[in-house]
Amino acid sequence: MKRKFHRPHKDLEVWRLAMDLCQEVYTLAALLPETEKYGLASQLRRAAVSIPSNIAEGAARNSTAEFIQFLGMARGSLAELDTQLHLCSRYLGLLEPQAVETALELVERISKMINSLRRTLRGKTRA
C-alpha cells in the first residue's frame, strides 16, 4: 500500500500564488539579454524559487514558531525579487515596465498574504 505524503503547503493560497509568481519570473528571466544569463536572470529565478520553497518548508515544520520563521525568509526573498524586478525595468531598462507589471502585482499580493498569515500564526502562539 502506498502512503500519501501530507503536503500542508498545497492548501495555502499564498503558496499557490508564489508558484504563479515563479512561473511569471521564469518567463521574464528568459527575456533578459544573454549577457545576464548568469547574472540577473539567475538571481531572479533563485529569489522566485525561494519564496514558495520557504512557505512549503515552514508549513511542514513541527512548530508554529518555525513556520513564522520560514515565512520571514520567504518575505525576504520576496523583497529581493521586488528589488531585482525594479532594477531590471526602471533602473537598467533590461525589461519593459509593463512586462514586469503582473509579477510586481503578485509580489504585492503575496507580501500582504504573508504578513497576514504571520500575524494570524503569532496570535495562535500567544493564545
PDB file of N, CA and C in Angstrom, residues 30-116:
ATOM      1  N   ALA A  30      13.753  34.817 -19.084  1.00  0.00           N
ATOM      2  CA  ALA A  30      14.084  34.389 -20.444  1.00  0.00           C
ATOM      3  C   ALA A  30      14.133  35.561 -21.418  1.00  0.00           C
ATOM      4  N   LEU A  31      13.514  36.678 -21.051  1.00  0.00           N
ATOM      5  CA  LEU A  31      13.515  37.864 -21.906  1.00  0.00           C
ATOM      6  C   LEU A  31      14.767  38.722 -21.729  1.00  0.00           C
ATOM      7  N   LEU A  32      15.525  38.453 -20.688  1.00  0.00           N
ATOM      8  CA  LEU A  32      16.731  39.243 -20.435  1.00  0.00           C
ATOM      9  C   LEU A  32      17.798  38.930 -21.476  1.00  0.00           C
ATOM     10  N   PRO A  33      18.688  39.887 -21.720  1.00  0.00           N
ATOM     11  CA  PRO A  33      19.760  39.648 -22.694  1.00  0.00           C
ATOM     12  C   PRO A  33      20.654  38.478 -22.276  1.00  0.00           C
ATOM     13  N   GLU A  34      21.271  37.856 -23.249  1.00  0.00           N
ATOM     14  CA  GLU A  34      22.164  36.713 -22.999  1.00  0.00           C
ATOM     15  C   GLU A  34      23.262  37.072 -21.996  1.00  0.00           C
ATOM     16  N   THR A  35      23.682  38.331 -22.004  1.00  0.00           N
ATOM     17  CA  THR A  35      24.745  38.763 -21.080  1.00  0.00           C
ATOM     18  C   THR A  35      24.320  38.663 -19.617  1.00  0.00           C
ATOM     19  N   GLU A  36      23.014  38.581 -19.362  1.00  0.00           N
ATOM     20  CA  GLU A  36      22.500  38.478 -17.995  1.00  0.00           C
ATOM     21  C   GLU A  36      22.098  37.053 -17.605  1.00  0.00           C
ATOM     22  N   LYS A  37      22.385  36.098 -18.471  1.00  0.00           N
ATOM     23  CA  LYS A  37      22.002  34.701 -18.222  1.00  0.00           C
ATOM     24  C   LYS A  37      22.502  34.201 -16.866  1.00  0.00           C
ATOM     25  N   TYR A  38      23.753  34.538 -16.523  1.00  0.00           N
ATOM     26  CA  TYR A  38      24.323  34.079 -15.250  1.00  0.00           C
ATOM     27  C   TYR A  38      24.307  35.161 -14.185  1.00  0.00           C
ATOM     28  N   GLY A  39      23.752  36.320 -14.530  1.00  0.00           N
ATOM     29  CA  GLY A  39      23.667  37.422 -13.592  1.00  0.00           C
ATOM     30  C   GLY A  39      22.256  37.574 -13.067  1.00  0.00           C
ATOM     31  N   LEU A  40      21.598  38.617 -13.536  1.00  0.00           N
ATOM     32  CA  LEU A  40      20.261  38.920 -13.040  1.00  0.00           C
ATOM     33  C   LEU A  40      19.240  37.818 -13.315  1.00  0.00           C
ATOM     34  N   ALA A  41      19.313  37.176 -14.460  1.00  0.00           N
ATOM     35  CA  ALA A  41      18.349  36.106 -14.768  1.00  0.00           C
ATOM     36  C   ALA A  41      18.437  35.000 -13.721  1.00  0.00           C
ATOM     37  N   SER A  42      19.647  34.624 -13.390  1.00  0.00           N
ATOM     38  CA  SER A  42      19.858  33.584 -12.390  1.00  0.00           C
ATOM     39  C   SER A  42      19.375  34.032 -11.006  1.00  0.00           C
ATOM     40  N   GLN A  43      19.669  35.277 -10.658  1.00  0.00           N
ATOM     41  CA  GLN A  43      19.244  35.795  -9.354  1.00  0.00           C
ATOM     42  C   GLN A  43      17.729  35.912  -9.257  1.00  0.00           C
ATOM     43  N   LEU A  44      17.093  36.345 -10.337  1.00  0.00           N
ATOM     44  CA  LEU A  44      15.627  36.429 -10.355  1.00  0.00           C
ATOM     45  C   LEU A  44      15.002  35.064 -10.101  1.00  0.00           C
ATOM     46  N   ARG A  45      15.490  34.065 -10.826  1.00  0.00           N
ATOM     47  CA  ARG A  45      14.936  32.711 -10.678  1.00  0.00           C
ATOM     48  C   ARG A  45      15.169  32.168  -9.271  1.00  0.00           C
ATOM     49  N   ARG A  46      16.374  32.371  -8.746  1.00  0.00           N
ATOM     50  CA  ARG A  46      16.689  31.861  -7.419  1.00  0.00           C
ATOM     51  C   ARG A  46      15.794  32.497  -6.343  1.00  0.00           C
ATOM     52  N   ALA A  47      15.633  33.815  -6.410  1.00  0.00           N
ATOM     53  CA  ALA A  47      14.787  34.504  -5.430  1.00  0.00           C
ATOM     54  C   ALA A  47      13.340  34.039  -5.544  1.00  0.00           C
ATOM     55  N   ALA A  48      12.861  33.897  -6.785  1.00  0.00           N
ATOM     56  CA  ALA A  48      11.477  33.470  -7.001  1.00  0.00           C
ATOM     57  C   ALA A  48      11.229  32.061  -6.467  1.00  0.00           C
ATOM     58  N   VAL A  49      12.151  31.156  -6.729  1.00  0.00           N
ATOM     59  CA  VAL A  49      12.007  29.767  -6.276  1.00  0.00           C
ATOM     60  C   VAL A  49      12.042  29.687  -4.749  1.00  0.00           C
ATOM     61  N   SER A  50      12.799  30.562  -4.142  1.00  0.00           N
ATOM     62  CA  SER A  50      12.943  30.564  -2.688  1.00  0.00           C
ATOM     63  C   SER A  50      11.620  30.871  -1.968  1.00  0.00           C
ATOM     64  N   ILE A  51      10.765  31.651  -2.591  1.00  0.00           N
ATOM     65  CA  ILE A  51       9.521  32.077  -1.926  1.00  0.00           C
ATOM     66  C   ILE A  51       8.586  30.893  -1.654  1.00  0.00           C
ATOM     67  N   PRO A  52       8.102  30.164  -2.674  1.00  0.00           N
ATOM     68  CA  PRO A  52       7.216  29.035  -2.361  1.00  0.00           C
ATOM     69  C   PRO A  52       7.955  27.917  -1.622  1.00  0.00           C
ATOM     70  N   SER A  53       9.257  27.796  -1.849  1.00  0.00           N
ATOM     71  CA  SER A  53      10.032  26.756  -1.161  1.00  0.00           C
ATOM     72  C   SER A  53      10.050  26.992   0.340  1.00  0.00           C
ATOM     73  N   ASN A  54      10.264  28.241   0.758  1.00  0.00           N
ATOM     74  CA  ASN A  54      10.273  28.546   2.188  1.00  0.00           C
ATOM     75  C   ASN A  54       8.884  28.419   2.804  1.00  0.00           C
ATOM     76  N   ILE A  55       7.854  28.796   2.054  1.00  0.00           N
ATOM     77  CA  ILE A  55       6.485  28.625   2.554  1.00  0.00           C
ATOM     78  C   ILE A  55       6.207  27.141   2.770  1.00  0.00           C
ATOM     79  N   ALA A  56       6.593  26.313   1.804  1.00  0.00           N
ATOM     80  CA  ALA A  56       6.362  24.871   1.907  1.00  0.00           C
ATOM     81  C   ALA A  56       7.143  24.276   3.074  1.00  0.00           C
ATOM     82  N   GLU A  57       8.413  24.643   3.186  1.00  0.00           N
ATOM     83  CA  GLU A  57       9.220  24.085   4.270  1.00  0.00           C
ATOM     84  C   GLU A  57       8.674  24.500   5.629  1.00  0.00           C
ATOM     85  N   GLY A  58       8.284  25.752   5.750  1.00  0.00           N
ATOM     86  CA  GLY A  58       7.732  26.226   7.021  1.00  0.00           C
ATOM     87  C   GLY A  58       6.435  25.523   7.388  1.00  0.00           C
ATOM     88  N   ALA A  59       5.571  25.322   6.399  1.00  0.00           N
ATOM     89  CA  ALA A  59       4.289  24.652   6.658  1.00  0.00           C
ATOM     90  C   ALA A  59       4.491  23.213   7.103  1.00  0.00           C
ATOM     91  N   ALA A  60       5.594  22.608   6.681  1.00  0.00           N
ATOM     92  CA  ALA A  60       5.860  21.209   7.025  1.00  0.00           C
ATOM     93  C   ALA A  60       6.603  21.060   8.354  1.00  0.00           C
ATOM     94  N   ARG A  61       7.026  22.151   8.944  1.00  0.00           N
ATOM     95  CA  ARG A  61       7.772  22.095  10.202  1.00  0.00           C
ATOM     96  C   ARG A  61       6.868  21.701  11.362  1.00  0.00           C
ATOM     97  N   ASN A  62       7.516  21.413  12.486  1.00  0.00           N
ATOM     98  CA  ASN A  62       6.788  20.896  13.645  1.00  0.00           C
ATOM     99  C   ASN A  62       6.184  21.963  14.547  1.00  0.00           C
ATOM    100  N   SER A  63       6.577  23.207  14.362  1.00  0.00           N
ATOM    101  CA  SER A  63       6.048  24.225  15.268  1.00  0.00           C
ATOM    102  C   SER A  63       5.610  25.468  14.511  1.00  0.00           C
ATOM    103  N   THR A  64       4.694  26.191  15.124  1.00  0.00           N
ATOM    104  CA  THR A  64       4.219  27.446  14.567  1.00  0.00           C
ATOM    105  C   THR A  64       5.354  28.458  14.501  1.00  0.00           C
ATOM    106  N   ALA A  65       6.203  28.466  15.509  1.00  0.00           N
ATOM    107  CA  ALA A  65       7.332  29.401  15.534  1.00  0.00           C
ATOM    108  C   ALA A  65       8.250  29.173  14.336  1.00  0.00           C
ATOM    109  N   GLU A  66       8.483  27.921  13.997  1.00  0.00           N
ATOM    110  CA  GLU A  66       9.323  27.624  12.830  1.00  0.00           C
ATOM    111  C   GLU A  66       8.641  28.079  11.542  1.00  0.00           C
ATOM    112  N   PHE A  67       7.338  27.873  11.460  1.00  0.00           N
ATOM    113  CA  PHE A  67       6.600  28.298  10.277  1.00  0.00           C
ATOM    114  C   PHE A  67       6.726  29.812  10.118  1.00  0.00           C
ATOM    115  N   ILE A  68       6.559  30.549  11.207  1.00  0.00           N
ATOM    116  CA  ILE A  68       6.695  32.008  11.179  1.00  0.00           C
ATOM    117  C   ILE A  68       8.091  32.401  10.696  1.00  0.00           C
ATOM    118  N   GLN A  69       9.097  31.694  11.172  1.00  0.00           N
ATOM    119  CA  GLN A  69      10.483  31.973  10.771  1.00  0.00           C
ATOM    120  C   GLN A  69      10.660  31.764   9.257  1.00  0.00           C
ATOM    121  N   PHE A  70      10.130  30.696   8.723  1.00  0.00           N
ATOM    122  CA  PHE A  70      10.259  30.426   7.291  1.00  0.00           C
ATOM    123  C   PHE A  70       9.444  31.409   6.453  1.00  0.00           C
ATOM    124  N   LEU A  71       8.325  31.873   6.991  1.00  0.00           N
ATOM    125  CA  LEU A  71       7.566  32.912   6.289  1.00  0.00           C
ATOM    126  C   LEU A  71       8.384  34.199   6.231  1.00  0.00           C
ATOM    127  N   GLY A  72       9.157  34.455   7.277  1.00  0.00           N
ATOM    128  CA  GLY A  72      10.051  35.618   7.268  1.00  0.00           C
ATOM    129  C   GLY A  72      11.109  35.493   6.186  1.00  0.00           C
ATOM    130  N   MET A  73      11.629  34.293   5.994  1.00  0.00           N
ATOM    131  CA  MET A  73      12.616  34.079   4.923  1.00  0.00           C
ATOM    132  C   MET A  73      11.962  34.246   3.548  1.00  0.00           C
ATOM    133  N   ALA A  74      10.729  33.772   3.408  1.00  0.00           N
ATOM    134  CA  ALA A  74      10.003  33.938   2.148  1.00  0.00           C
ATOM    135  C   ALA A  74       9.786  35.424   1.873  1.00  0.00           C
ATOM    136  N   ARG A  75       9.469  36.160   2.926  1.00  0.00           N
ATOM    137  CA  ARG A  75       9.261  37.611   2.787  1.00  0.00           C
ATOM    138  C   ARG A  75      10.555  38.307   2.368  1.00  0.00           C
ATOM    139  N   GLY A  76      11.675  37.855   2.899  1.00  0.00           N
ATOM    140  CA  GLY A  76      12.972  38.408   2.499  1.00  0.00           C
ATOM    141  C   GLY A  76      13.269  38.146   1.038  1.00  0.00           C
ATOM    142  N   SER A  77      12.994  36.934   0.571  1.00  0.00           N
ATOM    143  CA  SER A  77      13.202  36.602  -0.845  1.00  0.00           C
ATOM    144  C   SER A  77      12.268  37.398  -1.729  1.00  0.00           C
ATOM    145  N   LEU A  78      11.070  37.656  -1.238  1.00  0.00           N
ATOM    146  CA  LEU A  78      10.098  38.455  -1.978  1.00  0.00           C
ATOM    147  C   LEU A  78      10.604  39.890  -2.145  1.00  0.00           C
ATOM    148  N   ALA A  79      11.181  40.452  -1.090  1.00  0.00           N
ATOM    149  CA  ALA A  79      11.745  41.806  -1.161  1.00  0.00           C
ATOM    150  C   ALA A  79      12.929  41.838  -2.126  1.00  0.00           C
ATOM    151  N   GLU A  80      13.743  40.795  -2.095  1.00  0.00           N
ATOM    152  CA  GLU A  80      14.872  40.689  -3.013  1.00  0.00           C
ATOM    153  C   GLU A  80      14.378  40.657  -4.461  1.00  0.00           C
ATOM    154  N   LEU A  81      13.358  39.853  -4.727  1.00  0.00           N
ATOM    155  CA  LEU A  81      12.796  39.748  -6.067  1.00  0.00           C
ATOM    156  C   LEU A  81      12.198  41.077  -6.519  1.00  0.00           C
ATOM    157  N   ASP A  82      11.481  41.747  -5.634  1.00  0.00           N
ATOM    158  CA  ASP A  82      10.896  43.050  -5.932  1.00  0.00           C
ATOM    159  C   ASP A  82      11.990  44.029  -6.370  1.00  0.00           C
ATOM    160  N   THR A  83      13.090  44.050  -5.634  1.00  0.00           N
ATOM    161  CA  THR A  83      14.219  44.920  -5.956  1.00  0.00           C
ATOM    162  C   THR A  83      14.793  44.582  -7.332  1.00  0.00           C
ATOM    163  N   GLN A  84      14.969  43.322  -7.598  1.00  0.00           N
ATOM    164  CA  GLN A  84      15.540  42.887  -8.875  1.00  0.00           C
ATOM    165  C   GLN A  84      14.629  43.215 -10.051  1.00  0.00           C
ATOM    166  N   LEU A  85      13.322  43.076  -9.855  1.00  0.00           N
ATOM    167  CA  LEU A  85      12.382  43.405 -10.926  1.00  0.00           C
ATOM    168  C   LEU A  85      12.419  44.902 -11.238  1.00  0.00           C
ATOM    169  N   HIS A  86      12.471  45.725 -10.198  1.00  0.00           N
ATOM    170  CA  HIS A  86      12.570  47.174 -10.400  1.00  0.00           C
ATOM    171  C   HIS A  86      13.902  47.528 -11.053  1.00  0.00           C
ATOM    172  N   LEU A  87      14.948  46.861 -10.642  1.00  0.00           N
ATOM    173  CA  LEU A  87      16.264  47.095 -11.217  1.00  0.00           C
ATOM    174  C   LEU A  87      16.260  46.785 -12.717  1.00  0.00           C
ATOM    175  N   CYS A  88      15.678  45.651 -13.087  1.00  0.00           N
ATOM    176  CA  CYS A  88      15.626  45.232 -14.496  1.00  0.00           C
ATOM    177  C   CYS A  88      14.769  46.161 -15.347  1.00  0.00           C
ATOM    178  N   SER A  89      13.715  46.703 -14.755  1.00  0.00           N
ATOM    179  CA  SER A  89      12.802  47.518 -15.556  1.00  0.00           C
ATOM    180  C   SER A  89      13.107  49.014 -15.438  1.00  0.00           C
ATOM    181  N   ARG A  90      12.970  49.574 -14.271  1.00  0.00           N
ATOM    182  CA  ARG A  90      13.098  51.033 -14.108  1.00  0.00           C
ATOM    183  C   ARG A  90      14.528  51.545 -14.167  1.00  0.00           C
ATOM    184  N   TYR A  91      15.457  50.805 -13.611  1.00  0.00           N
ATOM    185  CA  TYR A  91      16.804  51.336 -13.458  1.00  0.00           C
ATOM    186  C   TYR A  91      17.769  50.953 -14.577  1.00  0.00           C
ATOM    187  N   LEU A  92      17.657  49.741 -15.072  1.00  0.00           N
ATOM    188  CA  LEU A  92      18.595  49.294 -16.108  1.00  0.00           C
ATOM    189  C   LEU A  92      17.971  49.218 -17.496  1.00  0.00           C
ATOM    190  N   GLY A  93      16.644  49.254 -17.555  1.00  0.00           N
ATOM    191  CA  GLY A  93      15.964  49.205 -18.845  1.00  0.00           C
ATOM    192  C   GLY A  93      16.105  47.877 -19.580  1.00  0.00           C
ATOM    193  N   LEU A  94      16.348  46.805 -18.829  1.00  0.00           N
ATOM    194  CA  LEU A  94      16.503  45.489 -19.454  1.00  0.00           C
ATOM    195  C   LEU A  94      15.155  44.852 -19.790  1.00  0.00           C
ATOM    196  N   LEU A  95      14.125  45.268 -19.071  1.00  0.00           N
ATOM    197  CA  LEU A  95      12.760  44.787 -19.315  1.00  0.00           C
ATOM    198  C   LEU A  95      11.834  45.994 -19.359  1.00  0.00           C
ATOM    199  N   GLU A  96      10.833  45.927 -20.206  1.00  0.00           N
ATOM    200  CA  GLU A  96       9.842  46.991 -20.268  1.00  0.00           C
ATOM    201  C   GLU A  96       9.033  46.999 -18.967  1.00  0.00           C
ATOM    202  N   PRO A  97       8.732  48.186 -18.423  1.00  0.00           N
ATOM    203  CA  PRO A  97       7.950  48.255 -17.177  1.00  0.00           C
ATOM    204  C   PRO A  97       6.640  47.473 -17.230  1.00  0.00           C
ATOM    205  N   GLN A  98       5.939  47.518 -18.376  1.00  0.00           N
ATOM    206  CA  GLN A  98       4.671  46.780 -18.470  1.00  0.00           C
ATOM    207  C   GLN A  98       4.894  45.264 -18.453  1.00  0.00           C
ATOM    208  N   ALA A  99       6.104  44.812 -18.827  1.00  0.00           N
ATOM    209  CA  ALA A  99       6.405  43.374 -18.821  1.00  0.00           C
ATOM    210  C   ALA A  99       6.466  42.826 -17.403  1.00  0.00           C
ATOM    211  N   VAL A 100       6.884  43.657 -16.450  1.00  0.00           N
ATOM    212  CA  VAL A 100       7.032  43.187 -15.067  1.00  0.00           C
ATOM    213  C   VAL A 100       5.803  43.501 -14.207  1.00  0.00           C
ATOM    214  N   GLU A 101       4.810  44.142 -14.796  1.00  0.00           N
ATOM    215  CA  GLU A 101       3.632  44.571 -14.049  1.00  0.00           C
ATOM    216  C   GLU A 101       2.926  43.423 -13.323  1.00  0.00           C
ATOM    217  N   THR A 102       2.674  42.324 -14.017  1.00  0.00           N
ATOM    218  CA  THR A 102       1.984  41.182 -13.401  1.00  0.00           C
ATOM    219  C   THR A 102       2.796  40.624 -12.246  1.00  0.00           C
ATOM    220  N   ALA A 103       4.093  40.486 -12.450  1.00  0.00           N
ATOM    221  CA  ALA A 103       4.957  39.959 -11.388  1.00  0.00           C
ATOM    222  C   ALA A 103       4.944  40.880 -10.172  1.00  0.00           C
ATOM    223  N   LEU A 104       5.006  42.187 -10.399  1.00  0.00           N
ATOM    224  CA  LEU A 104       5.002  43.128  -9.275  1.00  0.00           C
ATOM    225  C   LEU A 104       3.667  43.134  -8.543  1.00  0.00           C
ATOM    226  N   GLU A 105       2.575  42.937  -9.264  1.00  0.00           N
ATOM    227  CA  GLU A 105       1.260  42.825  -8.620  1.00  0.00           C
ATOM    228  C   GLU A 105       1.207  41.576  -7.755  1.00  0.00           C
ATOM    229  N   LEU A 106       1.753  40.482  -8.242  1.00  0.00           N
ATOM    230  CA  LEU A 106       1.806  39.247  -7.447  1.00  0.00           C
ATOM    231  C   LEU A 106       2.689  39.434  -6.217  1.00  0.00           C
ATOM    232  N   VAL A 107       3.805  40.125  -6.375  1.00  0.00           N
ATOM    233  CA  VAL A 107       4.684  40.411  -5.240  1.00  0.00           C
ATOM    234  C   VAL A 107       3.900  41.135  -4.146  1.00  0.00           C
ATOM    235  N   GLU A 108       3.134  42.134  -4.541  1.00  0.00           N
ATOM    236  CA  GLU A 108       2.343  42.916  -3.571  1.00  0.00           C
ATOM    237  C   GLU A 108       1.300  42.044  -2.870  1.00  0.00           C
ATOM    238  N   ARG A 109       0.578  41.250  -3.636  1.00  0.00           N
ATOM    239  CA  ARG A 109      -0.451  40.371  -3.049  1.00  0.00           C
ATOM    240  C   ARG A 109       0.164  39.353  -2.094  1.00  0.00           C
ATOM    241  N   ILE A 110       1.246  38.738  -2.522  1.00  0.00           N
ATOM    242  CA  ILE A 110       1.900  37.712  -1.705  1.00  0.00           C
ATOM    243  C   ILE A 110       2.458  38.332  -0.428  1.00  0.00           C
ATOM    244  N   SER A 111       3.025  39.521  -0.538  1.00  0.00           N
ATOM    245  CA  SER A 111       3.551  40.213   0.641  1.00  0.00           C
ATOM    246  C   SER A 111       2.457  40.427   1.682  1.00  0.00           C
ATOM    247  N   LYS A 112       1.320  40.910   1.234  1.00  0.00           N
ATOM    248  CA  LYS A 112       0.190  41.133   2.149  1.00  0.00           C
ATOM    249  C   LYS A 112      -0.277  39.814   2.769  1.00  0.00           C
ATOM    250  N   MET A 113      -0.325  38.772   1.962  1.00  0.00           N
ATOM    251  CA  MET A 113      -0.779  37.472   2.470  1.00  0.00           C
ATOM    252  C   MET A 113       0.201  36.887   3.490  1.00  0.00           C
ATOM    253  N   ILE A 114       1.492  37.016   3.222  1.00  0.00           N
ATOM    254  CA  ILE A 114       2.494  36.514   4.176  1.00  0.00           C
ATOM    255  C   ILE A 114       2.389  37.286   5.484  1.00  0.00           C
ATOM    256  N   ASN A 115       2.269  38.603   5.412  1.00  0.00           N
ATOM    257  CA  ASN A 115       2.153  39.406   6.627  1.00  0.00           C
ATOM    258  C   ASN A 115       0.909  39.032   7.422  1.00  0.00           C
ATOM    259  N   SER A 116      -0.190  38.826   6.733  1.00  0.00           N
ATOM    260  CA  SER A 116      -1.438  38.435   7.392  1.00  0.00           C
ATOM    261  C   SER A 116      -1.308  37.057   8.040  1.00  0.00           C
TER     262      SER A 116
END
